[in-house]
Amino acid sequence: MIQLPLSVALRDDANFENFYVNSNALLVEKILQSTQHNAVDGAIFFWGEIASGKTHLLQAVCDKVAKRNLTAAYIPLTLWQELDVKMLHGMESFAAICVDDIDSIAGQIKWEKALFELYNRATENNTQMYFSATRSVKEIPFKLADLSSRLSWGFVFHLRALTDEEKPKALQAHAKGRGFEMPDNVARYLLNHYPRDMNGLSQLLERLDKASLAAQRKLTLPFVKQWLSHSL
């Protein structure tokens, strides 16, 4: 089971099978280890630029935990103004808690205190916690120094963004995760003609997948060009 805010839905392609690891092997290995029965000793904090894969990894954790018939929570703090801090109450009883973009609430003392207290309760309950941010812990201007301290206690990683050379392989990994093959020329075409933002490209890939299934055609370059000319 996965607990989400009402306005949030997990991406159906957010799993570990289609995450292109590149230079982040140690981080992914540690996260996978933590989702097994013997959790790692400490929370996992990772930071990276926008569209570097932070949300994908956190949602993949939720997917993995839910497949073990356990409960995970996904908390997207970019939406903190739409959320009630009381939602954190009782989450320490879950198997995993995934907090996305924790730097979004820096300076919001009520949220900082609530997350600090949740961290302590989760630690006492052996609940695995995961945090993502766009900045390192030291660069986040939290008012509550104890929260910064807690986030630095566990495993801290810098999530490296994909290079332009790696992005075609990442797109193909996404396609494979959805059950179809993407030829090299299609991957290069998409990257050469559309913004190289992996979040946007993943959404485009989902639409292409549905279109090819509806048309009962393979994802060839002629089909992609034809569909894009009428759909975007």
Short mmCIF file of C-alpha atoms in Angstrom, two decimals, residues 51-182:
data_model
loop_
_atom_site.label_atom_id
_atom_site.label_comp_id
_atom_site.label_asym_id
_atom_site.label_seq_id
_atom_site.Cartn_x
_atom_site.Cartn_y
_atom_site.Cartn_z
CA ALA A 51 15.02 16.32 -13.46
CA SER A 52 18.00 14.26 -12.33
CA GLY A 53 15.82 11.33 -11.20
CA LYS A 54 15.10 12.10 -7.54
CA THR A 55 11.34 11.65 -7.77
CA HIS A 56 11.76 8.53 -9.90
CA LEU A 57 13.92 6.89 -7.23
CA LEU A 58 11.60 7.79 -4.35
CA GLN A 59 8.54 6.54 -6.20
CA ALA A 60 10.47 3.39 -7.13
CA VAL A 61 11.02 2.80 -3.41
CA CYS A 62 7.27 3.06 -2.84
CA ASP A 63 6.66 0.61 -5.68
CA LYS A 64 9.19 -1.86 -4.25
CA VAL A 65 7.84 -1.66 -0.72
CA ALA A 66 4.21 -1.98 -1.84
CA LYS A 67 5.10 -5.16 -3.75
CA ARG A 68 6.15 -6.63 -0.40
CA ASN A 69 2.61 -5.89 0.86
CA LEU A 70 3.94 -3.20 3.18
CA THR A 71 2.98 0.47 3.47
CA ALA A 72 5.07 3.36 2.14
CA ALA A 73 4.37 7.10 2.14
CA TYR A 74 5.34 9.53 -0.60
CA ILE A 75 5.38 13.22 0.43
CA PRO A 76 6.07 15.78 -2.34
CA LEU A 77 7.02 18.91 -0.42
CA THR A 78 6.93 21.19 -3.44
CA LEU A 79 3.20 21.04 -2.67
CA TRP A 80 3.61 21.82 1.02
CA GLN A 81 1.21 24.78 0.88
CA GLU A 82 -1.55 22.40 -0.23
CA LEU A 83 -0.74 19.83 2.45
CA ASP A 84 -1.58 19.58 6.14
CA VAL A 85 1.39 18.96 8.40
CA LYS A 86 -0.84 16.64 10.42
CA MET A 87 -0.54 14.11 7.61
CA LEU A 88 2.84 13.13 9.11
CA HIS A 89 1.23 11.82 12.29
CA GLY A 90 1.47 8.05 12.56
CA MET A 91 3.70 7.57 9.52
CA GLU A 92 6.41 6.11 11.72
CA SER A 93 4.39 2.89 11.66
CA PHE A 94 4.98 2.52 7.91
CA ALA A 95 7.77 0.47 6.35
CA ALA A 96 9.16 3.44 4.40
CA ILE A 97 8.70 7.21 4.24
CA CYS A 98 9.82 9.08 1.11
CA VAL A 99 10.12 12.86 1.44
CA ASP A 100 10.67 14.59 -1.91
CA ASP A 101 12.22 18.07 -2.19
CA ILE A 102 12.66 18.65 1.53
CA ASP A 103 14.45 21.92 0.78
CA SER A 104 11.06 23.32 -0.31
CA ILE A 105 10.04 23.76 3.33
CA ALA A 106 13.25 25.43 4.50
CA GLY A 107 12.24 28.32 6.75
CA GLN A 108 8.77 26.88 7.44
CA ILE A 109 9.38 26.13 11.09
CA LYS A 110 6.15 24.16 11.63
CA TRP A 111 7.10 21.76 8.84
CA GLU A 112 10.71 21.60 9.95
CA LYS A 113 9.72 20.65 13.51
CA ALA A 114 7.17 18.10 12.31
CA LEU A 115 9.71 16.41 10.03
CA PHE A 116 12.34 16.44 12.77
CA GLU A 117 9.90 14.77 15.16
CA LEU A 118 8.85 12.27 12.49
CA TYR A 119 12.51 11.44 11.88
CA ASN A 120 12.98 10.67 15.58
CA ARG A 121 9.84 8.55 15.82
CA ALA A 122 10.74 6.67 12.63
CA THR A 123 14.23 5.98 13.96
CA GLU A 124 12.81 4.54 17.18
CA ASN A 125 10.43 2.39 15.12
CA ASN A 126 13.10 1.20 12.63
CA THR A 127 11.19 2.81 9.78
CA GLN A 128 13.35 3.56 6.76
CA MET A 129 13.32 7.21 5.67
CA TYR A 130 14.41 8.71 2.36
CA PHE A 131 14.89 12.40 1.58
CA SER A 132 15.61 14.23 -1.66
CA ALA A 133 16.59 17.85 -2.29
CA THR A 134 18.00 20.07 -4.99
CA ARG A 135 20.81 21.18 -2.66
CA SER A 136 23.17 19.53 -0.23
CA VAL A 137 22.18 19.54 3.44
CA LYS A 138 24.73 22.26 4.22
CA GLU A 139 23.23 24.52 1.54
CA ILE A 140 19.62 24.25 2.74
CA PRO A 141 18.71 27.23 4.98
CA PHE A 142 16.75 25.34 7.63
CA LYS A 143 15.87 27.34 10.73
CA LEU A 144 15.98 24.19 12.84
CA ALA A 145 19.62 23.17 13.14
CA ASP A 146 18.62 19.81 14.59
CA LEU A 147 16.88 18.89 11.33
CA SER A 148 20.04 19.61 9.34
CA SER A 149 21.97 17.50 11.81
CA ARG A 150 19.59 14.55 11.50
CA LEU A 151 19.69 14.64 7.70
CA SER A 152 23.48 14.47 7.84
CA TRP A 153 23.54 11.46 10.17
CA GLY A 154 22.70 8.77 7.64
CA PHE A 155 23.83 8.13 4.10
CA VAL A 156 24.27 11.25 1.97
CA PHE A 157 24.71 11.06 -1.80
CA HIS A 158 24.94 13.47 -4.71
CA LEU A 159 22.69 12.19 -7.49
CA ARG A 160 24.56 12.84 -10.72
CA ALA A 161 22.51 14.09 -13.67
CA LEU A 162 22.66 12.24 -16.97
CA THR A 163 25.06 13.51 -19.58
CA ASP A 164 23.78 14.13 -23.12
CA GLU A 165 25.60 10.96 -24.17
CA GLU A 166 23.77 8.91 -21.53
CA LYS A 167 20.28 10.25 -22.21
CA PRO A 168 19.57 8.06 -25.28
CA LYS A 169 20.36 4.96 -23.20
CA ALA A 170 18.16 6.26 -20.39
CA LEU A 171 15.26 6.76 -22.81
CA GLN A 172 15.75 3.24 -24.11
CA ALA A 173 15.78 1.91 -20.55
CA HIS A 174 12.45 3.67 -19.94
CA ALA A 175 11.04 2.13 -23.10
CA LYS A 176 12.23 -1.33 -22.12
CA GLY A 177 10.63 -0.88 -18.72
CA ARG A 178 7.34 -0.19 -20.47
CA GLY A 179 7.70 -3.37 -22.51
CA PHE A 180 8.88 -2.15 -25.91
CA GLU A 181 12.11 -1.45 -27.73
CA MET A 182 13.19 2.02 -28.83
#
